[in-house]
Amino acid sequence: MAKLTVEIVTPEKRILSVQADEAIVPGGKGLFGVRPGHTPFLSLMEPGALTLVDGGKRDAYFVAGGFVEVANDKVLVLADAAEHVSGIDVEGARKRLGEAQERLKGLSSEDARYELEQATVRREAARIGAAGARA
């Protein structure tokens, strides 16, 4: 049976290069699955869990957003940041989430920092959610 080659790359380094039966990606418009033979395309990614399925086993990585390119049975994930879900500091993420929510309370939507704090809230909430996806 054909396999996908899945690569996760951040600006700092290559996180992963493996073979898998399926990749489930947090796309800009929701989760989508990729299997061998998938039509080529490019998509934005939202912060969330990227799940790899191989031989019935699941493995998950947190991706902080970015892009994903699918072509010729290859899934290239260009992530702003990425980490295996087992390495997520859930308490640290909860702390950063709470701090960002508090800072948001004092900002108007016209404030330049508003969007940055909203992005922090989305990222840390997704990191906590991804930690719950541990296999």
XYZ file of C-alpha atoms in Angstrom, residues 27-105:
79
model
C -6.612 23.740 7.884
C -7.734 27.339 7.700
C -11.350 26.185 7.219
C -11.252 23.168 9.522
C -9.620 19.770 9.731
C -8.908 17.847 6.551
C -7.416 14.441 5.888
C -4.797 13.515 3.311
C -4.162 9.984 2.053
C -1.989 8.704 -0.778
C -3.294 9.828 -4.173
C -4.752 13.082 -2.799
C -5.221 15.934 -5.250
C -2.401 18.502 -5.048
C -3.235 21.706 -3.198
C -1.942 24.404 -0.862
C -3.735 25.521 2.314
C -3.318 27.813 5.287
C -3.109 26.093 8.666
C -4.581 27.293 11.918
C -2.985 26.460 15.259
C -3.955 22.932 16.262
C -3.107 19.247 16.314
C -1.634 17.636 13.216
C -2.362 13.931 13.551
C -0.469 11.216 11.691
C -1.927 7.748 11.289
C 0.310 4.835 10.357
C -0.609 1.179 10.688
C -3.564 2.118 12.893
C -1.342 4.047 15.329
C -1.865 7.769 15.870
C 0.789 10.352 16.656
C 0.133 14.069 17.110
C 2.090 17.303 16.807
C 1.039 20.819 17.712
C 1.477 23.264 14.828
C 1.159 26.993 15.485
C -0.200 27.807 12.034
C 1.491 28.218 8.687
C 0.977 26.481 5.352
C 0.651 22.923 4.091
C 1.392 21.750 0.561
C 0.129 18.401 -0.725
C 1.555 16.970 -3.951
C 2.750 13.587 -5.234
C 2.019 11.733 -1.977
C 4.020 14.276 0.020
C 2.629 16.507 2.775
C 4.953 19.438 3.425
C 3.991 21.328 6.582
C 5.595 24.765 6.830
C 4.732 25.634 10.418
C 5.345 28.851 12.328
C 6.296 26.546 15.236
C 5.735 22.859 15.983
C 6.260 20.363 18.776
C 5.261 16.823 19.631
C 2.221 16.868 21.907
C 4.142 14.959 24.577
C 6.429 17.990 24.975
C 3.668 20.524 25.586
C 3.878 22.335 28.913
C 0.123 22.462 29.595
C 0.448 24.523 32.772
C 2.672 27.042 30.974
C 0.171 27.220 28.109
C -2.703 27.784 30.563
C -0.734 30.564 32.224
C 0.044 32.281 28.885
C -3.601 31.877 27.835
C -4.886 33.474 31.044
C -2.396 36.334 30.836
C -3.334 37.065 27.215
C -7.055 36.979 28.087
C -6.452 39.468 30.895
C -4.488 41.800 28.591
C -7.300 41.596 26.017
C -9.824 42.869 28.561
